[in-house]
Coordinates of C-alpha atoms and ligand atoms in Angstrom, one line a residue:
M1 CA 4.4 -5.6 -22.5
F2 CA 3.5 -3.0 -19.9
V3 CA 6.3 -2.7 -17.3
R4 CA 4.9 -1.8 -13.9
P5 CA 7.2 0.5 -11.9
K6 CA 8.2 -0.8 -8.5
I7 CA 6.5 0.9 -5.6
I8 CA 7.9 0.8 -2.0
V9 CA 5.6 2.1 0.7
G10 CA 6.6 2.7 4.3
N11 CA 3.7 2.5 6.7
W12 CA 4.6 4.3 9.8
K13 CA 1.4 3.4 11.6
M14 CA 1.1 5.4 14.9
H15 CA 4.8 6.3 15.1
K16 CA 6.7 9.5 14.8
T17 CA 6.2 13.0 15.9
I18 CA 6.7 15.9 13.4
E19 CA 10.3 16.3 14.6
E20 CA 11.0 12.6 14.2
A21 CA 9.4 12.7 10.7
Q22 CA 11.7 15.5 9.7
L23 CA 14.8 13.8 10.9
Y24 CA 13.8 10.6 9.1
I25 CA 13.2 12.3 5.8
E26 CA 16.5 14.2 6.1
E27 CA 18.2 10.9 6.6
L28 CA 16.3 9.0 3.9
E29 CA 16.6 11.5 1.0
P30 CA 20.4 11.3 0.4
L31 CA 20.3 7.5 0.6
L32 CA 18.1 7.4 -2.5
V33 CA 20.3 9.0 -5.1
D34 CA 20.4 6.0 -7.5
V35 CA 16.8 4.9 -6.9
R36 CA 14.3 5.1 -9.7
S37 CA 11.3 3.4 -8.0
D38 CA 8.4 5.1 -6.5
V39 CA 9.0 5.6 -2.7
C40 CA 5.9 6.4 -0.6
L41 CA 5.6 7.2 3.0
A42 CA 2.3 6.7 4.7
V43 CA 2.6 9.0 7.7
P44 CA 0.3 10.0 10.6
F45 CA -2.1 12.8 9.8
T46 CA -0.2 15.2 12.1
C47 CA 3.0 14.8 10.1
L48 CA 1.4 15.0 6.6
G49 CA 1.9 18.7 6.0
T50 CA 5.5 18.8 7.2
A51 CA 6.4 15.6 5.4
A52 CA 4.8 16.8 2.1
K53 CA 6.8 20.1 2.3
L54 CA 10.0 18.3 3.0
V55 CA 9.7 15.9 0.1
S56 CA 8.4 18.5 -2.4
D57 CA 11.8 18.9 -4.1
C58 CA 12.5 15.2 -4.1
A59 CA 10.8 13.6 -7.1
R60 CA 11.4 10.1 -5.7
I61 CA 9.4 10.4 -2.5
R62 CA 5.6 10.9 -2.1
V63 CA 3.7 11.1 1.1
G64 CA 0.2 9.9 1.9
A65 CA -2.2 9.0 4.7
Q66 CA -3.0 5.7 6.4
N67 CA -6.8 6.1 6.5
M68 CA -9.5 8.7 5.7
S69 CA -13.1 9.3 6.5
E70 CA -15.8 7.7 4.3
H71 CA -17.7 11.0 4.6
E72 CA -17.0 14.1 2.5
E73 CA -17.6 16.7 5.2
G74 CA -19.8 17.3 8.3
A75 CA -20.4 16.4 11.9
W76 CA -18.0 13.5 12.2
T77 CA -15.9 14.4 15.2
G78 CA -12.4 13.3 15.0
E79 CA -12.5 12.3 11.4
I80 CA -10.2 13.6 8.6
S81 CA -11.6 14.0 5.1
A82 CA -10.1 13.1 1.7
H83 CA -10.1 16.8 0.8
M84 CA -8.1 17.7 4.0
I85 CA -5.6 14.9 3.3
K86 CA -5.2 16.1 -0.3
E87 CA -4.8 19.7 0.8
A88 CA -2.1 18.7 3.3
G89 CA 0.0 17.4 0.4
A90 CA -0.8 13.7 0.3
S91 CA -0.9 12.0 -3.1
F92 CA -2.3 8.6 -1.8
V93 CA -4.2 7.0 1.0
I94 CA -4.1 3.4 2.4
L95 CA -7.5 1.9 2.6
G96 CA -8.7 -1.3 4.3
H97 CA -5.5 -2.1 6.1
S98 CA -6.1 -5.2 8.3
E99 CA -5.6 -3.1 11.5
R100 CA -8.4 -0.9 10.3
R101 CA -10.5 -3.9 9.4
S102 CA -10.0 -5.8 12.7
H103 CA -9.8 -2.9 15.3
F104 CA -12.1 -0.4 13.7
G105 CA -14.6 -2.6 11.9
E106 CA -13.8 -1.3 8.4
S107 CA -15.8 -3.5 6.1
N108 CA -15.4 -4.0 2.3
A109 CA -18.4 -1.7 1.8
V110 CA -16.7 1.1 3.8
V111 CA -13.5 0.5 1.8
N112 CA -15.6 0.8 -1.4
T113 CA -17.1 4.1 -0.3
K114 CA -13.7 5.5 0.6
L115 CA -12.2 4.3 -2.7
T116 CA -14.8 6.2 -4.7
L117 CA -14.3 9.3 -2.6
A118 CA -10.5 9.2 -2.7
C119 CA -10.6 8.8 -6.5
R120 CA -13.0 11.7 -6.8
T121 CA -10.6 13.8 -4.7
G122 CA -7.6 13.0 -6.8
L123 CA -5.9 10.6 -4.3
Q124 CA -4.4 7.3 -5.3
S125 CA -5.7 4.5 -3.2
I126 CA -3.7 1.5 -1.9
V127 CA -6.4 -1.0 -1.1
C128 CA -5.3 -3.8 1.2
V129 CA -6.6 -7.4 1.2
G130 CA -5.4 -10.5 2.9
E131 CA -6.5 -13.6 4.8
S132 CA -6.3 -14.4 8.5
L133 CA -4.5 -17.4 9.9
G134 CA -7.9 -19.1 10.4
D135 CA -8.8 -18.5 6.8
R136 CA -5.5 -20.0 5.7
N137 CA -5.9 -23.0 7.9
K138 CA -9.4 -23.6 6.6
N139 CA -8.0 -23.4 3.1
C140 CA -10.4 -20.6 2.2
Q141 CA -7.7 -18.0 1.5
K142 CA -8.7 -17.4 -2.1
D143 CA -12.5 -17.1 -1.3
V144 CA -11.7 -14.5 1.3
I145 CA -9.5 -12.5 -1.0
A146 CA -11.9 -12.8 -3.9
L147 CA -14.7 -11.4 -1.7
Q148 CA -12.6 -8.6 -0.3
L149 CA -11.6 -7.6 -3.8
S150 CA -15.0 -7.8 -5.5
E151 CA -16.8 -5.9 -2.7
S152 CA -14.1 -3.3 -2.2
L153 CA -13.8 -2.6 -5.9
A154 CA -17.6 -2.9 -6.7
G155 CA -18.6 -0.3 -9.3
F156 CA -15.2 1.2 -9.5
P157 CA -14.7 2.1 -13.2
R158 CA -11.9 0.6 -15.2
E159 CA -11.1 4.1 -16.6
K160 CA -10.0 5.1 -13.0
S161 CA -7.8 2.1 -12.5
A162 CA -4.6 4.2 -12.7
S163 CA -5.6 5.6 -9.3
L164 CA -5.7 2.1 -7.7
V165 CA -2.9 0.1 -6.2
L166 CA -3.6 -3.2 -4.4
A167 CA -1.7 -4.6 -1.5
Y168 CA -1.8 -8.3 -0.5
E169 CA -1.1 -8.4 3.2
P170 CA -1.7 -11.8 4.9
V171 CA -2.9 -10.9 8.4
W172 CA -0.7 -13.7 9.9
A173 CA 2.4 -12.1 8.4
I174 CA 1.8 -8.5 9.7
G175 CA 4.3 -7.7 12.4
T176 CA 5.0 -11.4 13.2
G177 CA 8.3 -11.8 11.5
K178 CA 6.8 -14.5 9.3
N179 CA 6.5 -13.4 5.7
A180 CA 4.7 -15.3 2.9
T181 CA 7.2 -17.2 0.8
P182 CA 7.9 -15.5 -2.5
E183 CA 6.1 -18.4 -4.3
D184 CA 3.0 -18.0 -2.1
A185 CA 3.0 -14.2 -2.6
Q186 CA 3.3 -14.7 -6.4
A187 CA 0.4 -17.2 -6.4
V188 CA -1.9 -14.8 -4.6
H189 CA -0.8 -11.8 -6.6
S190 CA -1.5 -13.6 -9.9
F191 CA -4.9 -14.7 -8.5
C192 CA -5.7 -11.0 -7.6
R193 CA -4.7 -10.0 -11.2
Q194 CA -7.0 -12.7 -12.6
I195 CA -9.8 -11.2 -10.5
L196 CA -9.1 -7.8 -11.9
E197 CA -9.0 -9.2 -15.4
N198 CA -12.4 -10.8 -14.8
L199 CA -13.7 -7.5 -13.4
W200 CA -12.3 -5.4 -16.2
D201 CA -10.0 -6.7 -18.9
K202 CA -6.5 -8.1 -19.3
E203 CA -4.9 -4.9 -20.4
T204 CA -6.3 -2.9 -17.5
A205 CA -5.4 -5.7 -15.0
Q206 CA -1.8 -5.8 -16.3
K207 CA -1.4 -2.1 -15.4
V208 CA -2.5 -2.3 -11.8
S209 CA 0.4 -2.6 -9.3
I210 CA 0.0 -5.2 -6.6
L211 CA 2.2 -4.8 -3.5
Y212 CA 3.1 -7.4 -0.9
G213 CA 3.1 -6.6 2.8
G214 CA 3.8 -8.5 6.0
S215 CA 7.2 -8.8 7.7
V216 CA 9.1 -7.4 4.8
K217 CA 12.8 -6.9 5.7
P218 CA 16.0 -6.1 3.7
E219 CA 16.8 -9.9 3.7
N220 CA 13.5 -11.0 2.1
A221 CA 12.8 -8.0 -0.1
P222 CA 14.9 -9.0 -3.2
L223 CA 13.3 -12.5 -3.6
L224 CA 9.8 -11.1 -3.1
L225 CA 10.4 -8.3 -5.6
M226 CA 11.7 -10.8 -8.2
Q227 CA 8.3 -12.4 -8.5
Q228 CA 6.5 -11.5 -11.7
D229 CA 3.4 -10.1 -10.1
V230 CA 4.9 -8.5 -7.0
D231 CA 5.2 -4.9 -8.1
G232 CA 6.4 -3.5 -4.8
L233 CA 6.2 -3.8 -1.0
L234 CA 4.2 -2.3 1.8
V235 CA 6.5 -2.2 4.8
G236 CA 5.6 -1.6 8.5
G237 CA 8.1 -2.2 11.2
A238 CA 11.2 -2.2 8.9
A239 CA 10.2 1.2 7.5
L240 CA 10.5 2.9 10.9
N241 CA 14.3 3.2 10.5
A242 CA 15.3 5.3 7.5
Y243 CA 18.5 3.3 6.8
T244 CA 16.7 -0.1 7.0
F245 CA 13.9 1.2 4.8
S246 CA 16.5 2.5 2.3
Q247 CA 18.0 -1.1 2.1
I248 CA 14.6 -2.4 1.2
I249 CA 14.2 0.3 -1.5
H250 CA 17.7 -0.6 -2.8
A251 CA 16.5 -4.1 -3.4
T252 CA 14.6 -2.7 -6.4
L253 CA 17.9 -1.9 -8.0
T254 CA 18.9 -5.5 -8.2
I255 CA 15.9 -6.6 -10.3
R256 CA 14.4 -6.0 -13.8
Ligands
PGA301 P1 5.0 -5.2 9.0 O1 3.6 -4.4 8.7 O2 5.9 -4.9 7.9 O3 5.5 -4.7 10.3 O4 4.6 -6.7 9.1 C1 3.1 -4.3 7.4 C2 1.9 -3.5 7.4 O5 1.1 -3.6 8.3 O6 1.6 -2.8 6.5

């Protein structure tokens, strides 16, 4: 059986100056000596270059961006291209985060365009999906996620699946302190894997990592990570403090 490595991603959102990023990484690195999992920091564009240089001799930590332009180059004032992100030292990019979807109108079609571009540029993509509270109350959680997945991944070739990570982030759990239960997360993750299997094949679907995000904390991380299809965590608020984030990362040491 293919063993998927655990991936823990800290999403800083619009937090931290270059100086703060430097202090954070200097604090985090020595806390990870025993860690074998893949630790990723999704930092603001302005910190990317500095953060990438700081982690360059630490094999455990990678840095990436939280968004990128759907366009390759041109007159798109204020946008940052996949190539620029890659050149700054990023190895991955988060696409379709619910804050991008709700505040900036990022549709599945846009996520799909970005995914293709990121892959062509050599960036791994973390594609986020997740239902709102309204969807959940209407019991259409699975329909929403199935549509987000099928439209966001449309036409993406299975041969490129190694450059894809999925993140299930229920919108009602983001920044609210209310996480999905480990059982609920497992059910949705296994549903997502089934969709990947239908889209591609079982073997390919087994290799794609699916992360859970939404109010992850040191206290709930171990049980979430113990679920068979929860291959890692996407952490917002609790990743802003290096020590707290390291506690979440250490939860990976207690499981398989
Ligand atoms: P949270 O954010 O951990 O603060 O809920 C998660 C995210 O938005 O990625």
